[in-house]
XYZ file of C-alpha atoms in Angstrom:
382
model
C 20.564 -10.227 12.341
C 20.406 -7.119 10.183
C 18.652 -4.018 11.497
C 15.559 -2.737 9.724
C 16.638 -0.847 6.624
C 13.902 1.711 6.088
C 13.537 5.420 6.793
C 10.915 6.265 9.424
C 11.302 10.033 9.750
C 8.020 11.886 10.294
C 6.612 14.055 7.524
C 7.246 17.799 7.375
C 6.057 20.451 4.894
C 9.080 19.673 2.681
C 9.325 15.935 3.280
C 6.411 13.680 2.372
C 7.528 10.075 2.542
C 4.379 8.615 0.979
C 5.447 10.223 -2.311
C 9.228 9.902 -1.899
C 11.276 7.134 -3.475
C 14.820 6.511 -2.252
C 17.425 6.858 -5.041
C 14.813 7.581 -7.723
C 16.907 10.578 -8.816
C 19.650 8.116 -9.818
C 17.519 5.196 -10.992
C 15.450 7.191 -13.493
C 18.648 7.920 -15.429
C 19.916 4.329 -15.299
C 16.931 2.318 -16.510
C 17.568 -1.091 -18.047
C 14.861 -2.143 -20.531
C 12.535 0.545 -19.117
C 12.670 -1.382 -15.834
C 12.818 -0.330 -12.173
C 13.865 -2.658 -9.341
C 11.703 -1.995 -6.273
C 13.435 -3.104 -3.069
C 12.116 -3.018 0.477
C 14.838 -1.076 2.281
C 17.448 1.556 1.520
C 20.331 -0.769 2.491
C 19.209 -3.122 -0.289
C 19.270 -0.202 -2.731
C 22.729 0.918 -1.615
C 24.149 -2.589 -2.087
C 22.556 -2.888 -5.533
C 23.874 0.495 -6.646
C 27.372 -0.366 -5.396
C 27.174 -3.554 -7.482
C 26.325 -1.519 -10.578
C 22.573 -2.156 -10.576
C 21.580 1.488 -10.454
C 17.931 1.197 -11.468
C 16.961 0.145 -7.912
C 14.759 2.212 -5.597
C 12.880 1.801 -2.313
C 9.932 3.453 -0.616
C 10.773 5.600 2.405
C 9.755 3.701 5.521
C 6.179 3.081 4.414
C 4.219 0.558 2.393
C 4.024 1.439 -1.293
C 1.410 4.087 -2.080
C -0.540 4.899 -5.243
C 1.286 8.222 -5.476
C 4.666 6.473 -5.477
C 3.433 4.062 -8.165
C 2.369 6.985 -10.364
C 5.825 8.539 -10.003
C 7.476 5.252 -11.019
C 5.193 5.056 -14.069
C 6.517 8.415 -15.290
C 9.908 6.865 -15.928
C 9.486 3.094 -16.328
C 7.170 0.613 -17.998
C 8.025 -2.387 -15.836
C 8.702 -2.927 -12.132
C 10.449 -5.923 -10.609
C 9.423 -6.272 -6.968
C 12.353 -7.540 -4.920
C 11.159 -7.540 -1.336
C 12.503 -9.627 1.527
C 11.653 -13.338 1.428
C 10.137 -13.382 4.926
C 6.376 -13.390 5.534
C 6.188 -9.612 5.990
C 8.058 -9.005 2.743
C 5.821 -11.377 0.796
C 2.673 -9.739 2.184
C 4.072 -6.349 1.215
C 4.678 -7.663 -2.317
C 1.082 -8.899 -2.541
C -0.175 -5.448 -1.484
C 2.116 -3.642 -3.925
C 1.038 -5.611 -7.010
C -2.462 -4.104 -7.527
C -1.131 -0.617 -6.739
C 1.551 -0.902 -9.413
C -0.836 -2.471 -11.947
C -3.280 0.341 -11.219
C -0.609 2.807 -12.350
C -0.355 0.969 -15.691
C 2.935 -0.783 -14.945
C 3.959 -4.290 -15.922
C 4.857 -6.148 -12.740
C 7.228 -9.011 -12.056
C 8.148 -10.522 -8.693
C 11.626 -11.763 -7.967
C 12.562 -14.427 -5.407
C 15.999 -14.266 -3.794
C 17.342 -17.753 -2.916
C 17.935 -18.844 0.659
C 15.342 -16.451 2.130
C 17.880 -13.669 1.795
C 17.169 -10.039 1.032
C 19.023 -8.319 -1.838
C 21.606 -6.742 0.482
C 22.541 -10.121 2.004
C 22.543 -11.844 -1.389
C 24.810 -9.292 -3.079
C 27.276 -9.296 -0.175
C 27.286 -13.106 0.120
C 28.058 -13.582 -3.583
C 31.032 -11.228 -3.612
C 32.306 -10.329 -7.089
C 29.631 -12.494 -8.735
C 26.804 -10.760 -6.877
C 25.760 -8.390 -9.668
C 25.816 -11.035 -12.420
C 23.882 -13.557 -10.324
C 21.348 -10.922 -9.301
C 20.769 -9.935 -12.943
C 20.106 -13.591 -13.771
C 17.501 -13.698 -11.020
C 15.833 -10.629 -12.522
C 15.585 -12.265 -15.943
C 14.233 -15.470 -14.402
C 11.536 -13.700 -12.382
C 7.930 -14.400 -13.308
C 5.149 -11.875 -13.737
C 2.807 -10.920 -10.936
C -0.016 -13.242 -12.035
C 2.308 -16.267 -12.059
C 3.589 -15.229 -8.634
C 0.101 -14.900 -7.151
C -1.074 -18.178 -8.673
C 1.995 -19.941 -7.243
C 1.248 -18.459 -3.806
C -2.355 -19.644 -4.043
C -1.294 -23.106 -5.190
C 1.076 -23.544 -2.240
C -1.864 -23.116 0.134
C -3.838 -26.136 -1.104
C -3.349 -29.891 -1.124
C -3.594 -30.774 -4.813
C -3.318 -34.500 -4.141
C -7.073 -34.700 -3.559
C -10.155 -33.468 -5.434
C -11.241 -31.084 -2.693
C -7.901 -29.289 -2.673
C -7.819 -29.007 -6.464
C -11.359 -27.578 -6.569
C -10.561 -25.033 -3.853
C -7.391 -23.970 -5.669
C -9.247 -23.718 -8.973
C -12.006 -21.549 -7.464
C -9.443 -19.257 -5.821
C -7.475 -19.018 -9.069
C -10.626 -18.177 -11.049
C -11.430 -15.414 -8.559
C -7.932 -13.986 -8.997
C -8.033 -14.129 -12.793
C -11.499 -12.572 -12.882
C -9.894 -9.425 -11.518
C -7.658 -9.050 -14.580
C -8.922 -6.394 -16.979
C -7.270 -7.867 -20.074
C -9.447 -10.638 -21.572
C -6.524 -12.099 -23.537
C -4.440 -12.320 -20.379
C -7.309 -14.100 -18.630
C -7.648 -16.571 -21.490
C -3.937 -17.445 -21.414
C -4.029 -18.366 -17.739
C -7.333 -20.194 -18.028
C -5.703 -22.426 -20.673
C -2.820 -23.101 -18.291
C -5.189 -23.965 -15.448
C -7.154 -26.279 -17.719
C -4.020 -28.205 -18.666
C -2.562 -28.173 -15.165
C -5.684 -29.522 -13.438
C -7.134 -31.480 -16.367
C -10.380 -29.507 -16.240
C -12.396 -28.507 -19.292
C -11.480 -24.959 -20.333
C -15.091 -24.050 -21.106
C -16.144 -25.004 -17.590
C -13.477 -22.694 -16.143
C -14.509 -19.872 -18.487
C -18.138 -20.315 -17.463
C -17.242 -20.018 -13.778
C -15.043 -17.029 -14.548
C -17.915 -15.264 -16.296
C -19.913 -15.578 -13.081
C -17.021 -14.072 -11.061
C -16.497 -11.240 -13.575
C -20.201 -10.314 -13.400
C -20.111 -10.362 -9.587
C -17.092 -8.057 -9.563
C -18.787 -5.713 -12.051
C -21.916 -5.532 -9.896
C -19.820 -4.915 -6.787
C -17.950 -2.113 -8.577
C -21.247 -0.568 -9.666
C -22.621 -0.703 -6.111
C -19.413 0.905 -4.824
C -19.728 3.660 -7.414
C -23.297 4.323 -6.271
C -22.177 4.419 -2.631
C -19.403 6.858 -3.535
C -21.902 9.143 -5.292
C -24.238 8.993 -2.269
C -21.359 9.814 0.071
C -20.319 12.763 -2.102
C -23.851 14.163 -2.051
C -24.030 13.662 1.712
C -20.662 15.362 2.202
C -21.906 18.526 0.474
C -24.501 18.964 3.226
C -22.096 18.140 6.062
C -21.975 20.834 8.764
C -20.085 18.803 11.393
C -17.153 18.086 9.096
C -17.433 20.642 6.254
C -13.965 19.765 4.907
C -15.293 16.360 3.909
C -16.931 17.803 0.797
C -13.427 18.553 -0.577
C -11.814 15.266 0.472
C -14.610 12.675 0.404
C -12.496 9.560 -0.183
C -9.778 10.338 2.348
C -12.334 11.606 4.913
C -14.216 8.304 4.630
C -10.936 6.450 5.176
C -10.282 8.596 8.253
C -13.706 7.734 9.669
C -13.235 4.018 9.081
C -9.799 4.079 10.677
C -11.283 5.804 13.735
C -13.981 3.114 13.924
C -11.364 0.401 13.483
C -9.327 1.855 16.355
C -12.462 1.991 18.537
C -12.957 -1.746 18.017
C -9.249 -2.685 18.016
C -7.512 -0.708 20.741
C -4.360 -2.815 20.383
C -3.620 -1.033 17.082
C -3.083 2.326 18.825
C 0.716 2.254 19.122
C 1.362 1.081 15.564
C -1.194 3.491 14.078
C 0.265 6.375 16.070
C 3.656 5.647 14.493
C 2.433 5.052 10.938
C -0.437 7.545 10.790
C 0.097 10.322 13.347
C -2.865 12.720 13.731
C -1.289 15.372 11.501
C -1.749 12.981 8.566
C -5.511 13.458 8.766
C -6.839 15.988 6.262
C -10.093 16.988 7.982
C -9.895 18.858 11.292
C -12.899 17.135 12.880
C -11.658 13.620 12.182
C -8.138 14.624 13.225
C -9.451 15.841 16.591
C -11.412 12.612 17.183
C -8.480 10.436 16.168
C -5.968 12.330 18.320
C -8.270 12.188 21.337
C -8.962 8.467 20.864
C -5.252 7.680 20.547
C -4.567 9.639 23.723
C -7.288 7.872 25.685
C -5.956 4.445 24.659
C -2.197 5.046 24.865
C -2.335 7.080 28.081
C -4.979 4.766 29.591
C -7.233 7.720 30.364
C -10.277 5.468 30.769
C -10.732 2.473 33.067
C -11.985 0.287 30.219
C -11.793 0.635 26.463
C -12.904 4.141 25.403
C -16.637 4.539 24.878
C -18.524 7.109 22.820
C -19.735 8.787 26.010
C -16.105 9.496 27.005
C -16.060 12.218 24.326
C -19.087 14.158 25.649
C -16.937 16.801 27.362
C -15.096 17.700 24.158
C -17.832 17.298 21.516
C -21.064 19.121 20.772
C -24.305 17.083 20.577
C -24.085 17.087 16.759
C -20.472 15.922 16.911
C -21.418 13.176 19.380
C -24.102 12.044 16.963
C -21.563 11.919 14.136
C -19.078 9.942 16.266
C -21.790 7.439 17.197
C -22.707 7.073 13.514
C -19.054 6.517 12.518
C -18.557 3.807 15.141
C -21.898 2.049 14.630
C -21.951 2.051 10.820
C -18.443 0.593 10.699
C -18.866 -1.971 13.450
C -17.808 -4.832 11.180
C -14.381 -3.374 10.386
C -11.475 -5.563 11.460
C -7.812 -4.900 12.165
C -7.023 -6.451 8.771
C -9.141 -3.782 7.045
C -7.084 -0.990 8.595
C -4.279 -1.314 6.036
C -6.541 -0.178 3.195
C -7.540 2.985 5.064
C -3.953 3.659 6.120
C -2.833 3.536 2.483
C -5.568 5.948 1.353
C -4.674 8.450 4.076
C -0.940 8.194 3.417
C -1.232 8.483 -0.356
C -4.046 11.048 -0.606
C -3.782 12.925 2.666
C -0.840 15.117 1.613
C -0.521 18.716 2.739
C -2.545 20.523 0.097
C -2.810 24.164 1.016
C -0.689 26.925 2.448
C -2.555 27.109 5.752
C -1.744 23.472 6.526
C 1.861 23.956 5.488
C 2.227 26.969 7.767
C 0.693 25.050 10.658
C 2.720 21.877 10.190
C 5.651 20.860 12.325
C 8.706 22.571 10.789
C 11.170 20.063 12.239
C 13.443 18.762 9.512
C 14.003 15.012 9.053
C 17.058 13.458 10.636
C 20.081 14.045 8.460
C 18.354 16.698 6.348
C 21.007 19.277 7.242
C 23.514 17.093 5.416
C 21.332 16.608 2.348
C 20.687 19.198 -0.324
C 19.502 19.001 -3.903
C 23.112 19.445 -4.986
C 24.729 16.885 -2.674
C 22.979 13.591 -3.311
C 25.144 10.710 -2.189
C 23.720 7.285 -1.623
C 26.647 6.375 0.630
C 25.548 9.010 3.147
C 21.862 8.098 2.784
C 20.886 11.403 1.200
C 18.035 11.541 -1.242
C 15.791 13.878 -3.182
C 12.014 13.406 -3.471
C 10.319 14.071 -6.774
C 8.918 17.560 -7.087
C 5.759 17.861 -9.094
């Protein structure tokens, strides 16, 4: 079994993996049809480059972020997602699709036969690896076709109930597409596939589109309310500058309060120094310590923070935990992505105070000596 092929070095002032893209410095100069191949691990990228497919890149040990998608969009118009065929890889592909579309990119999803990843496929095919891989790229469907196929595989279409459930799920998916022409094309396909009147599907879609519009409007109003509230915040004054990421920090803290089993994985993926606001960082670091070091007999309670928080801070902590009581472990991924993509070091004070330790192998890598074979890379400077 192949070892995990991603880079998990911690961030430093000069290394920010949520904006770095492995081999982007090569791929941007080797685009084919304005297209980037997005692989899951750096070993996949190395194998593809060795085979002559030099427009391949990978994220650096983290799920794709909005910042990485924006960098890709500077150089390419289309992205072909080529993640591993296992369940984790397919979930990662599903998460990456809206992020890439949000950056204005056309998205296609490629399936590698035999549940192989690109590295295994290229090596197994020998001299024909590159040619066969290019054929797979050309045969890959767009992201909507991919998501519809995934939905379809989850329902039994041999009975009316299964067909109705699939149709409703498909309508919900298509209602999220901004392009009306694109929606119409897939509605026509659904109508023919399921032998359902197109007008009936369009009518149901109109209901879903209106619901989504109302939900977006409510979210916009909540965001405005939160921004106004943040301006008057004395417990966490930094929140007024970083409202969205500070809210994500609070919800991740609440999620950890209710899901202590996430502590180890969150500590690895989102160490406390990732937090932008000092107050939330202090709460998060303390909560992680209490859980990981088993400092309390039972799961940490709000009262366990009384020795380290002022009465106002205790009130804020109680509000964070109580107002986000419904957050589940599944919701955590959204907040993790916001913190990783928007919680970059943004001022000189934070840079000076950050851990100066260089990433493993950095001594061997300079802007002048970029060699994929030795796993060196250069992040995009903006």
